[in-house]
Coordinates of C-alpha atoms and ligand atoms in Angstrom, one line a residue:
M1 CA -4.9 10.3 1.4
L2 CA -4.1 11.7 -1.9
L3 CA -4.5 9.0 -4.1
F4 CA -1.3 8.4 -3.6
H5 CA -1.8 5.5 -2.9
L6 CA 1.4 4.8 -3.6
L7 CA -1.0 2.6 -3.1
C8 CA -3.4 0.2 -3.2
L9 CA -6.0 1.5 -5.2
P10 CA -8.1 4.4 -4.7
R11 CA -10.4 4.3 -1.4
A12 CA -12.8 5.3 -4.3
L13 CA -12.7 1.9 -5.5
A14 CA -14.0 0.6 -2.3
V15 CA -17.4 0.1 -3.9
L16 CA -18.7 -2.9 -5.6
T17 CA -19.5 -6.2 -5.9
G18 CA -20.8 -9.5 -5.7
L19 CA -20.2 -12.4 -8.0
G20 CA -22.4 -15.4 -9.2
S21 CA -21.7 -19.0 -8.9
V22 CA -18.3 -20.2 -9.5
K23 CA -17.8 -22.8 -12.1
Q24 CA -14.4 -24.4 -12.8
R25 CA -13.5 -24.3 -16.4
P26 CA -11.0 -26.7 -18.3
L27 CA -8.1 -24.6 -18.7
Q28 CA -6.3 -24.3 -22.0
S29 CA -3.2 -26.5 -22.5
P30 CA 0.0 -24.5 -22.3
H31 CA 0.7 -24.8 -26.0
E32 CA -2.6 -23.2 -27.0
Y33 CA -2.2 -20.4 -24.7
D34 CA -0.9 -16.9 -26.2
P35 CA -2.8 -14.3 -24.4
L36 CA -1.6 -11.2 -26.2
A37 CA -1.6 -12.6 -29.7
S38 CA -5.1 -12.0 -31.0
H39 CA -6.3 -9.0 -33.0
D40 CA -9.2 -8.7 -30.6
F41 CA -6.9 -8.4 -27.7
E42 CA -5.0 -5.4 -29.5
A43 CA -8.2 -3.8 -30.4
F44 CA -9.3 -4.1 -26.7
I45 CA -5.9 -2.5 -25.5
N46 CA -6.4 0.4 -28.0
R47 CA -10.0 1.0 -26.9
T48 CA -9.0 0.8 -23.2
L49 CA -5.9 3.2 -23.6
D50 CA -8.1 5.6 -25.6
E51 CA -11.2 5.7 -23.2
F52 CA -9.0 5.8 -20.1
L53 CA -6.6 8.4 -21.4
T54 CA -3.4 6.3 -21.0
P55 CA -0.5 7.0 -23.2
G56 CA 1.2 3.5 -22.8
V57 CA 1.2 0.3 -21.2
A58 CA 3.4 -2.7 -20.8
I59 CA 2.3 -6.3 -20.2
A60 CA 3.9 -9.5 -19.2
V61 CA 2.1 -12.7 -18.6
V62 CA 3.8 -15.8 -16.9
H63 CA 2.3 -19.4 -17.3
G64 CA 4.5 -22.2 -16.4
N65 CA 7.9 -21.8 -17.9
K66 CA 6.5 -19.4 -20.6
T67 CA 6.4 -15.5 -20.6
F68 CA 4.5 -13.4 -22.9
S69 CA 5.2 -9.7 -23.1
K70 CA 4.4 -6.6 -25.2
G71 CA 4.4 -2.8 -25.1
Y72 CA 1.5 -0.6 -26.4
G73 CA 1.5 3.0 -27.1
Y74 CA 3.9 5.7 -26.0
A75 CA 6.5 6.0 -23.3
N76 CA 6.8 9.5 -24.3
I77 CA 4.1 11.1 -26.2
H78 CA 6.1 13.9 -27.7
T79 CA 9.0 11.9 -29.0
H80 CA 6.7 9.0 -29.9
D81 CA 9.3 6.7 -28.1
P82 CA 7.3 3.4 -27.9
V83 CA 6.6 1.3 -24.6
T84 CA 8.3 -2.0 -24.9
P85 CA 8.5 -4.9 -22.4
R86 CA 11.7 -3.3 -21.1
T87 CA 10.5 0.1 -20.7
L88 CA 11.0 1.3 -17.1
F89 CA 8.0 2.6 -14.9
Q90 CA 7.6 3.8 -11.4
A91 CA 6.1 0.9 -9.6
G92 CA 4.5 2.5 -6.9
S93 CA 3.3 0.5 -3.9
T94 CA 4.3 -2.9 -5.4
T95 CA 7.5 -1.8 -3.7
K96 CA 5.9 -2.9 -0.4
S97 CA 6.4 -6.6 -1.4
F98 CA 10.2 -5.9 -1.6
T99 CA 10.4 -4.1 1.7
A100 CA 8.6 -7.2 3.4
A101 CA 11.2 -9.5 1.4
T102 CA 13.9 -7.5 2.6
M103 CA 13.0 -7.5 6.2
S104 CA 12.6 -11.3 5.8
K105 CA 16.2 -11.6 5.0
L106 CA 16.9 -10.4 8.5
V107 CA 14.0 -12.3 10.2
Y108 CA 15.2 -15.7 8.8
S109 CA 19.0 -14.6 8.9
N110 CA 21.4 -17.0 11.0
E111 CA 23.9 -14.0 11.6
S112 CA 24.1 -13.2 15.3
A113 CA 23.7 -9.4 14.7
Y114 CA 20.2 -10.1 13.7
A115 CA 19.4 -12.9 16.0
E116 CA 16.8 -10.9 18.0
I117 CA 14.7 -10.0 14.8
S118 CA 11.6 -11.8 14.2
W119 CA 8.3 -10.6 12.6
T120 CA 7.0 -10.0 16.3
T121 CA 10.0 -7.5 16.9
K122 CA 8.6 -4.1 18.1
L123 CA 9.6 -1.4 15.5
A124 CA 10.4 0.9 18.6
D125 CA 13.0 -1.6 19.5
L126 CA 14.9 -0.9 16.3
I127 CA 14.4 2.7 15.8
R128 CA 13.6 3.7 19.3
D129 CA 14.4 7.5 18.8
D130 CA 12.7 7.7 15.5
F131 CA 9.5 5.7 16.1
V132 CA 7.5 7.7 18.6
L133 CA 3.6 7.7 18.3
H134 CA 0.8 9.7 20.1
D135 CA 0.0 6.8 22.1
E136 CA 2.6 5.1 24.3
Y137 CA 1.0 1.7 24.0
A138 CA 1.1 1.8 20.2
T139 CA 4.5 3.0 20.3
T140 CA 5.9 0.2 22.3
H141 CA 3.8 -2.7 20.8
I142 CA 3.8 -2.2 17.0
T143 CA 5.5 -5.2 15.4
L144 CA 7.1 -5.5 12.1
A145 CA 4.3 -7.7 11.0
D146 CA 1.9 -5.0 12.1
A147 CA 3.4 -2.3 10.0
L148 CA 3.7 -4.7 7.0
S149 CA 0.2 -5.6 7.0
H150 CA -1.5 -2.2 7.8
R151 CA -2.9 -3.1 11.2
T152 CA -1.3 -0.5 13.3
G153 CA -4.1 1.9 14.1
M154 CA -2.6 4.5 12.2
P155 CA -4.4 5.9 9.1
R156 CA -2.6 7.2 5.9
H157 CA -1.8 10.8 6.9
D158 CA -0.2 10.8 3.5
L159 CA -0.1 14.6 3.8
V160 CA 2.9 14.2 6.1
W161 CA 5.2 13.1 3.3
T162 CA 3.4 14.7 0.3
I163 CA 3.0 18.3 1.3
S164 CA 6.7 18.7 2.0
D165 CA 9.8 16.7 1.0
P166 CA 11.0 15.1 4.0
T167 CA 13.8 12.6 4.1
L168 CA 13.0 8.9 5.1
K169 CA 13.9 9.8 8.7
E170 CA 11.8 12.8 8.9
Q171 CA 9.0 10.9 7.6
V172 CA 9.0 8.6 10.3
R173 CA 9.8 11.2 13.1
Q174 CA 6.8 13.2 12.0
L175 CA 4.3 10.4 13.0
R176 CA 4.7 11.5 16.5
Y177 CA 2.5 14.7 15.5
V178 CA -0.3 12.7 13.8
P179 CA -3.0 10.9 15.6
L180 CA -3.7 7.1 15.4
S181 CA -7.5 6.5 14.6
H182 CA -8.0 3.2 16.0
E183 CA -6.4 0.8 18.5
I184 CA -3.6 -1.5 17.2
R185 CA -4.7 -4.7 15.4
T186 CA -8.4 -3.6 15.3
E187 CA -8.8 -2.3 11.9
W188 CA -7.1 -2.7 8.4
Q189 CA -6.0 0.8 7.5
Y190 CA -3.5 1.4 4.6
C191 CA -0.5 3.3 5.9
N192 CA 2.4 4.3 3.5
L193 CA 4.5 5.7 6.5
M194 CA 4.5 2.5 8.4
F195 CA 6.4 0.9 5.4
S196 CA 8.8 4.0 5.4
A197 CA 9.4 3.0 9.1
V198 CA 10.2 -0.5 8.3
S199 CA 12.5 0.6 5.5
L200 CA 14.4 3.0 8.0
A201 CA 14.4 0.1 10.6
I202 CA 16.3 -2.0 7.9
E203 CA 18.8 0.7 7.0
T204 CA 19.4 1.4 10.7
V205 CA 19.9 -2.2 11.7
T206 CA 22.2 -3.1 8.7
G207 CA 23.9 0.2 8.4
T208 CA 23.5 -0.1 4.6
A209 CA 21.1 1.9 2.2
M210 CA 18.0 0.0 1.2
G211 CA 18.8 0.4 -2.6
T212 CA 22.0 -1.7 -1.9
L213 CA 20.2 -4.5 0.1
L214 CA 17.5 -4.8 -2.6
R215 CA 20.3 -5.2 -5.3
E216 CA 22.5 -7.6 -3.4
W217 CA 19.8 -9.8 -1.8
I218 CA 17.0 -9.8 -4.1
W219 CA 17.3 -8.1 -7.6
Q220 CA 20.8 -9.8 -8.6
P221 CA 20.0 -13.4 -7.4
L222 CA 16.7 -13.2 -9.4
G223 CA 18.4 -11.7 -12.3
M224 CA 16.4 -8.5 -12.1
H225 CA 19.0 -6.2 -13.7
E226 CA 16.7 -3.5 -14.8
T227 CA 15.3 -2.6 -11.6
F228 CA 16.1 0.5 -9.6
Y229 CA 15.5 2.2 -6.4
S230 CA 16.3 5.9 -7.4
T231 CA 15.3 8.0 -10.3
S232 CA 18.9 9.4 -10.9
E233 CA 20.2 5.9 -11.1
T234 CA 17.6 4.8 -13.6
L235 CA 18.2 7.8 -15.6
A236 CA 21.8 7.2 -15.7
F237 CA 21.0 3.6 -16.8
T238 CA 18.8 4.6 -19.7
E239 CA 21.1 7.2 -21.0
Q240 CA 23.6 4.4 -21.8
S241 CA 21.2 2.1 -23.2
D242 CA 19.6 2.0 -26.6
Q243 CA 17.3 -0.9 -25.6
V244 CA 15.7 0.5 -22.5
N245 CA 13.8 3.6 -22.0
M246 CA 12.0 5.2 -19.2
A247 CA 8.4 6.1 -19.6
R248 CA 7.5 9.7 -18.7
G249 CA 4.6 9.8 -16.3
Y250 CA 1.4 11.7 -17.4
L251 CA -1.4 13.3 -15.7
Y252 CA -4.4 14.3 -17.7
D253 CA -5.4 18.0 -17.4
N254 CA -9.4 18.0 -17.8
Y255 CA -9.5 21.7 -18.3
T256 CA -7.2 22.0 -21.2
K257 CA -7.7 18.4 -22.4
V258 CA -4.0 17.8 -22.7
Q259 CA -1.7 15.0 -21.1
V260 CA 0.7 17.0 -18.7
E261 CA 4.1 15.4 -18.2
V262 CA 5.3 14.8 -14.6
P263 CA 8.7 16.2 -14.2
Y264 CA 11.1 13.6 -12.7
S265 CA 11.7 15.9 -9.9
D266 CA 8.2 15.3 -8.8
L267 CA 8.9 11.6 -8.2
P268 CA 8.9 10.5 -4.7
P269 CA 12.3 10.1 -2.9
A270 CA 13.0 6.2 -2.3
N271 CA 11.1 4.7 0.7
G272 CA 9.9 1.3 1.6
A273 CA 6.2 2.3 0.7
G274 CA 7.1 3.1 -3.0
G275 CA 10.1 4.1 -5.1
V276 CA 11.0 1.0 -7.1
I277 CA 11.6 1.5 -10.7
S278 CA 11.3 -1.5 -13.1
N279 CA 10.0 -3.1 -16.1
V280 CA 7.4 -6.1 -16.6
L281 CA 10.2 -8.5 -17.6
D282 CA 12.0 -8.0 -14.4
Y283 CA 8.7 -8.2 -12.4
I284 CA 7.8 -11.6 -14.0
R285 CA 11.1 -13.0 -12.4
W286 CA 9.7 -11.7 -9.0
I287 CA 6.3 -13.2 -9.6
R288 CA 8.1 -16.5 -10.6
M289 CA 9.6 -16.6 -7.2
F290 CA 6.1 -16.7 -5.6
L291 CA 4.9 -19.3 -8.1
H292 CA 7.9 -21.6 -7.3
P293 CA 8.7 -21.1 -3.5
S294 CA 10.8 -24.1 -3.1
S295 CA 13.0 -23.2 -6.2
S296 CA 16.7 -23.5 -5.0
S297 CA 17.6 -20.3 -6.8
N298 CA 15.1 -18.1 -4.7
P299 CA 16.8 -15.5 -2.6
I300 CA 14.3 -16.0 0.2
S301 CA 13.2 -19.2 1.8
A302 CA 10.0 -21.2 1.2
S303 CA 9.0 -20.5 4.7
A304 CA 9.6 -16.7 4.4
I305 CA 7.5 -16.8 1.3
K306 CA 4.9 -18.5 3.1
T307 CA 4.6 -16.0 5.9
M308 CA 4.8 -13.2 3.3
T309 CA 1.8 -14.6 1.4
S310 CA -0.4 -15.7 4.5
A311 CA -3.2 -13.6 5.8
H312 CA -2.1 -11.2 8.6
M313 CA -5.2 -9.0 8.6
L314 CA -8.6 -9.2 7.0
M315 CA -9.6 -6.3 4.9
A316 CA -13.1 -4.9 4.5
P317 CA -14.7 -6.1 1.3
E318 CA -13.1 -4.1 -1.6
W319 CA -14.1 -3.6 -5.1
R320 CA -12.8 -7.0 -6.2
P321 CA -15.4 -9.6 -7.0
S322 CA -14.0 -11.8 -4.5
T323 CA -15.7 -15.1 -3.6
G324 CA -13.6 -15.3 -0.3
A325 CA -12.0 -13.2 2.5
D326 CA -9.7 -10.4 1.1
F327 CA -6.7 -10.3 3.3
Y328 CA -3.4 -8.2 3.6
A329 CA -0.4 -10.5 3.8
L330 CA 3.1 -8.7 4.2
G331 CA 3.2 -6.2 1.6
L332 CA 0.9 -8.4 -0.5
I333 CA -2.8 -8.7 -0.9
G334 CA -4.7 -12.0 -1.1
S335 CA -8.2 -12.6 -2.5
V336 CA -10.4 -15.4 -4.2
Y337 CA -11.5 -15.3 -7.7
R338 CA -13.6 -18.0 -8.9
G339 CA -12.5 -20.3 -6.4
H340 CA -8.7 -19.6 -7.1
E341 CA -6.4 -17.8 -4.8
L342 CA -4.9 -14.6 -6.2
L343 CA -1.9 -12.7 -4.8
G344 CA -0.2 -9.5 -5.8
H345 CA -0.5 -5.9 -5.2
N346 CA -1.1 -2.6 -7.1
G347 CA 0.7 0.5 -7.2
A348 CA 0.1 4.2 -8.1
I349 CA 2.2 7.3 -8.1
N350 CA 2.2 10.7 -9.8
G351 CA 1.6 9.7 -13.2
Y352 CA 2.0 5.9 -13.2
M353 CA 0.2 2.8 -12.2
T354 CA 1.2 -0.8 -11.8
D355 CA -0.5 -4.0 -10.9
M356 CA 1.0 -7.5 -10.5
Q357 CA -1.2 -10.4 -9.7
W358 CA -0.7 -14.2 -9.7
V359 CA -2.8 -17.6 -9.2
P360 CA -0.2 -19.9 -7.4
E361 CA -2.2 -23.2 -8.0
L362 CA -2.3 -22.5 -11.8
D363 CA 1.2 -21.3 -12.2
W364 CA 0.1 -18.1 -13.8
G365 CA 0.8 -14.5 -13.4
V366 CA 0.7 -11.1 -14.8
V367 CA 2.1 -7.6 -14.6
I368 CA 1.0 -4.3 -16.3
M369 CA 2.5 -1.1 -15.9
Q370 CA 1.3 2.2 -17.4
N371 CA 2.3 6.0 -17.5
A372 CA -1.1 7.4 -16.4
Y373 CA -3.1 7.7 -13.3
S374 CA -6.1 5.9 -14.7
L375 CA -7.8 2.5 -14.2
A376 CA -6.8 1.1 -17.6
A377 CA -4.1 -1.4 -15.9
E378 CA -6.9 -2.9 -13.9
I379 CA -9.2 -3.4 -16.8
V380 CA -6.4 -5.2 -18.7
L381 CA -5.5 -7.4 -15.7
W382 CA -9.2 -8.7 -15.3
R383 CA -9.5 -9.3 -18.9
L384 CA -6.2 -11.3 -19.1
L385 CA -7.4 -13.2 -16.0
D386 CA -10.8 -14.1 -17.3
D387 CA -9.2 -15.1 -20.6
F388 CA -7.0 -17.3 -18.9
L389 CA -9.7 -18.9 -16.9
L390 CA -11.9 -19.2 -19.8
T391 CA -14.6 -17.4 -18.0
P392 CA -17.9 -17.3 -20.1
E393 CA -19.3 -14.2 -21.4
G394 CA -21.7 -12.9 -18.9
E395 CA -19.8 -14.0 -15.9
R396 CA -16.7 -12.0 -16.5
F397 CA -16.0 -9.2 -14.2
D398 CA -16.7 -6.0 -15.8
M399 CA -13.7 -3.9 -14.6
A400 CA -14.2 -1.3 -17.4
G401 CA -17.9 -0.9 -16.1
T402 CA -16.5 -0.8 -12.4
A403 CA -14.0 1.9 -13.6
R404 CA -16.4 4.0 -15.0
Q405 CA -18.7 3.9 -11.9
V406 CA -15.6 4.6 -9.8
Q407 CA -15.0 7.8 -11.9
A408 CA -18.7 8.8 -11.9
K409 CA -18.6 8.5 -8.1
K410 CA -15.7 10.5 -7.7
I411 CA -17.2 13.2 -10.0
E412 CA -20.3 13.1 -8.0
Q413 CA -18.2 13.3 -4.7
L414 CA -16.2 16.4 -6.0
E415 CA -19.6 18.2 -7.4
S416 CA -21.5 17.4 -4.0
A417 CA -18.6 18.1 -1.6
R418 CA -20.4 20.8 0.3
E419 CA -23.5 18.7 0.6
I420 CA -21.4 15.6 1.7
L421 CA -19.2 17.4 4.2
Y422 CA -21.9 19.6 5.6
P423 CA -25.1 18.0 5.4
E424 CA -26.6 20.5 7.9
A425 CA -25.5 23.6 5.8
D426 CA -28.3 25.8 4.7
V427 CA -27.2 27.8 1.6
S428 CA -30.0 30.5 2.1
A429 CA -28.9 31.1 5.6
A430 CA -25.2 31.1 5.0
V431 CA -23.3 34.2 6.3
G432 CA -19.8 35.5 5.2
P433 CA -16.6 35.1 6.7
A434 CA -15.7 37.4 9.7
L435 CA -12.9 38.9 8.0
P436 CA -12.0 40.2 4.6
L437 CA -10.1 37.4 2.6
S438 CA -6.9 39.1 2.8
A439 CA -6.9 38.6 6.5
Y440 CA -6.9 34.9 6.0
E441 CA -3.8 35.1 3.8
G442 CA -0.4 33.9 5.1
L443 CA 1.5 31.0 6.3
Y444 CA -0.2 28.2 8.5
H445 CA 1.9 25.5 10.1
H446 CA 1.3 21.9 11.5
P447 CA 4.3 20.1 13.1
G448 CA 3.4 16.8 11.3
Y449 CA 2.0 18.1 8.0
K450 CA 4.3 21.3 7.8
G451 CA 3.5 24.4 6.2
L452 CA 0.7 25.7 3.9
R453 CA 0.6 29.1 2.5
L454 CA -2.9 30.6 1.9
S455 CA -3.5 33.1 -0.8
K456 CA -6.5 34.9 -2.6
S457 CA -4.8 34.2 -6.0
R458 CA -4.0 30.9 -7.5
E459 CA -0.2 30.2 -7.7
P460 CA 1.7 30.1 -9.9
D461 CA -0.4 32.1 -12.4
G462 CA -2.2 34.4 -9.9
A463 CA -5.5 34.0 -11.6
A464 CA -8.6 33.0 -9.7
L465 CA -10.2 29.8 -10.6
P466 CA -13.6 30.2 -12.3
G467 CA -16.6 29.0 -10.4
A468 CA -15.2 28.9 -6.9
P469 CA -16.9 31.7 -4.9
L470 CA -14.7 33.4 -2.4
P471 CA -11.9 31.1 -3.0
L472 CA -8.6 30.8 -1.1
Y473 CA -5.9 28.7 -2.5
A474 CA -3.4 26.8 -0.3
N475 CA -0.1 25.6 -1.6
P476 CA 2.7 23.9 0.3
A477 CA 5.1 26.5 1.9
T478 CA 8.1 24.7 1.0
R479 CA 9.2 22.3 -1.8
S480 CA 6.9 19.2 -1.9
Y481 CA 7.5 16.6 -4.6
L482 CA 3.8 16.1 -5.3
N483 CA 2.4 19.0 -6.9
I484 CA 0.0 19.7 -4.4
S485 CA -2.5 22.6 -4.3
A486 CA -6.0 23.0 -2.5
T487 CA -8.8 25.3 -3.4
L488 CA -10.9 26.4 -0.2
H489 CA -14.6 27.0 -0.9
H490 CA -16.6 29.0 1.5
V491 CA -19.7 27.4 3.1
S492 CA -20.9 29.7 6.0
G493 CA -19.0 31.8 8.6
E494 CA -15.6 30.3 9.3
H495 CA -16.7 26.8 7.8
W496 CA -15.1 26.0 4.4
W497 CA -14.3 22.9 2.5
A498 CA -11.2 22.2 0.6
Q499 CA -10.5 20.2 -2.6
V500 CA -7.0 19.1 -2.5
Q501 CA -5.4 18.3 -6.0
S502 CA -2.2 16.7 -6.8
G503 CA -1.3 18.3 -9.9
P504 CA -3.5 18.8 -13.0
G505 CA -6.0 16.3 -13.9
S506 CA -5.5 13.7 -11.3
W507 CA -8.9 14.2 -10.2
L508 CA -9.4 10.5 -9.5
A509 CA -7.0 11.4 -6.7
D510 CA -8.5 14.4 -5.7
E511 CA -9.8 14.6 -1.9
V512 CA -12.3 17.0 -0.4
M513 CA -12.3 17.8 3.3
R514 CA -13.6 20.1 5.9
A515 CA -11.7 23.2 7.0
R516 CA -12.6 25.9 9.7
F517 CA -10.8 28.9 10.7
E518 CA -10.6 30.3 14.1
I519 CA -10.5 33.9 14.9
G520 CA -8.9 35.0 18.2
A521 CA -10.2 37.5 20.8
N522 CA -7.8 39.9 19.1
G523 CA -10.0 39.9 15.8
K524 CA -7.1 38.2 14.0
V525 CA -7.0 34.6 12.3
K526 CA -5.6 32.2 14.9
G527 CA -5.3 29.2 12.6
L528 CA -7.1 26.6 10.4
G529 CA -8.5 23.3 11.4
L530 CA -8.2 21.0 8.4
Q531 CA -9.4 17.4 8.0
A532 CA -5.9 16.4 6.7
E533 CA -6.7 12.8 7.0
P534 CA -10.1 12.3 5.3
A535 CA -10.6 8.9 7.1
M536 CA -10.9 10.9 10.5
A537 CA -13.5 13.6 11.3
E538 CA -11.0 15.3 13.5
L539 CA -9.4 18.5 12.0
A540 CA -5.6 19.1 12.3
W541 CA -4.6 22.3 13.6
F542 CA -2.6 24.5 11.4
E543 CA -1.4 27.6 13.4
K544 CA -1.1 30.7 11.6
V545 CA 2.4 31.9 11.9
E546 CA 2.6 35.0 9.6
Ligands
NAG1 C1 -4.1 -0.4 -32.3 O1 -3.5 0.9 -32.4 C2 -2.1 0.9 -33.0 C3 -1.5 2.2 -33.0 O2 -2.5 3.3 -33.4 C4 -2.6 0.5 -34.5 O3 -1.2 0.4 -35.4 C5 -3.1 -0.8 -34.6 O4 -3.4 -1.3 -35.8 C6 -4.3 -0.8 -33.8 N1 -4.9 -2.4 -33.6 C7 -6.2 -2.6 -33.7 C8 -6.3 -4.2 -33.6 O5 -7.0 -1.8 -33.8
NAG2 C1 8.8 -25.8 -19.8 O1 7.7 -26.7 -19.9 C2 7.5 -27.7 -20.7 C3 6.1 -28.2 -21.0 O2 5.7 -28.3 -19.7 C4 8.6 -28.8 -20.2 O3 8.8 -29.8 -21.3 C5 9.9 -28.2 -20.3 O4 10.7 -29.1 -19.6 C6 9.9 -26.9 -19.3 N1 11.1 -26.2 -19.5 C7 11.8 -25.9 -18.4 C8 13.1 -25.2 -18.5 O5 11.4 -25.9 -17.1
NAG3 C1 19.7 -20.9 9.4 O1 19.9 -22.0 9.9 C2 18.9 -23.0 9.7 C3 19.1 -24.3 10.6 O2 20.4 -24.6 10.9 C4 18.9 -23.5 8.3 O3 17.9 -24.5 8.1 C5 18.7 -22.4 7.4 O4 18.8 -22.7 5.8 C6 19.7 -21.3 7.8 N1 19.2 -20.1 7.0 C7 20.0 -19.3 6.3 C8 19.6 -18.0 5.7 O5 21.3 -19.7 6.2
NAG4 C1 -14.0 16.7 -17.5 O1 -14.6 17.5 -18.3 C2 -15.7 17.3 -18.9 C3 -16.1 18.4 -19.8 O2 -15.2 18.6 -20.8 C4 -16.7 17.1 -18.0 O3 -18.1 16.6 -18.4 C5 -16.2 16.1 -16.8 O4 -17.1 16.0 -15.8 C6 -14.9 16.5 -16.4 N1 -14.5 15.5 -15.4 C7 -13.9 15.9 -14.3 C8 -13.5 14.8 -13.3 O5 -13.8 16.9 -13.9
NAG5 C1 1.3 22.0 -10.9 O1 -0.2 21.8 -10.9 C2 -0.8 23.1 -11.5 C3 -2.2 22.9 -11.4 O2 -2.5 22.3 -10.3 C4 -0.2 23.5 -12.9 O3 -0.7 24.6 -13.4 C5 1.3 23.2 -12.9 O4 1.8 23.3 -14.2 C6 1.8 22.1 -12.2 N1 3.2 22.0 -12.2 C7 4.1 20.9 -12.6 C8 5.4 21.1 -12.4 O5 3.3 19.9 -12.9

């Protein structure tokens, strides 16, 4: 739910758009093409970073055997350390393509130990004790390809891994406590936890840490020597290097109007859904592999690449100006823009966003990494794509306009949350809660999502937030690596709505959800029903335990 979309971009982006007729344009000859060189492009970057509150961005474009790259703005706004093409960023959900590729090594392996593994192998056959769902049929039928293409019937349930700090194994084991929302293979639903499950299966079957496999099987063969799977390894590397720095992640606090630095301790533990840290130059090597699937130096076979990039599940029309069906492959998204197939994936995590896309038939690709949770990277991507395709003015995809609409829609959703969540509510007839607010304070527990502590005062500063009538605040009861907090706003009786925030300023990722207390026959609060998975109407039951 929360953004965190480690994701694939915000569900908020699931708006827009149609596109007019597609005309093929002659492409520039390779010797003329230099996408980052113009003064106009630099002015565009400056404007975009400025408007979308993004401290820095690194860009690399690959065309044929040429790579163009540049860094703009700051990796660290206090030290003014610049972004360069070698600056490292959290790459978020672009990690999913590496998880799929690592699994492909087992699927296509000739080693007898892995002979049973194919894309249709059941996850439960590889991690039987860990992989248990509510539904017996789903438990025993979800395949590796289902998990890697988001067609398992399981919605995000991201609070399972963001409200506390579970290990990879715990993340997967908690799936048994949260409901599926659809039958298997009936609906495309983004689910980070299924990628965690695949990475756990890989580690279990090989007896080897995912970070080691990624390095040995994929990154070393491709020459991706500045790519990591753990923050501490990354920092150890950058401390020794005077060439490579790590970008700090920033969240813009709209109350104080400052960029708040995300502590390194608030970055997610490595898992198959997100967790890769890299730079745009290394990512170009990754993109090149997909552009040249038959190259003998590739670490995965052409047939593995073919499967990884083929449609496994249709996606509902998204925000892209697609002229064909959008589909999810394995850890990759496919769509059609102006008649050209476009492949790639984006990623977002606590203070960082990344997008990588390529057009196989034109031997062209781009990767953008930035240190803010904003839509700047998307805007840059579409500009570079339209520049490359020589799309005429007037036919270009207006991603900046789309981003403004997404933001406006999000603000409206936050401002009208009560009306949206409780269309039947009548403010003039609202009644107060049954008990004094202090009776609702305490610890609430859900087996899958873990603990929430409710309080009348806003931790950690103890002050009430202005403008929230009868507020209650909810904070994770134990360490959570995302700085999650929720404000509960009263509606009527025991009905409330909650705004879940993930740290200061990440309002684009805020979620609103219904909440309802239950009072027992003893006159005490029994627990809280919370719409912890916003895609489902169902409320998850948090029992009041103290
Ligand atoms: C973009 O911003 C940088 C840093 O402020 C500045 O040095 C550069 O001149 C600007 N470029 C353009 C084209 O505005
Ligand atoms: C790079 O592309 C140019 C122009 O197409 C070609 O002449 C050259 O051989 C290519 N170099 C490599 C290393 O492939
Ligand atoms: C596995 O064996 C097949 C058939 O002998 C061969 O074509 C393929 O290259 C082998 N794959 C690997 C990863 O060695
Ligand atoms: C940010 O603050 C400005 C006022 O300073 C306000 O107009 C805008 O709606 C706020 N945005 C969000 C998302 O809260
Ligand atoms: C966590 O978020 C709260 C506001 O939501 C903020 O006051 C606090 O500084 C944040 N802490 C960190 C470590 O980012």
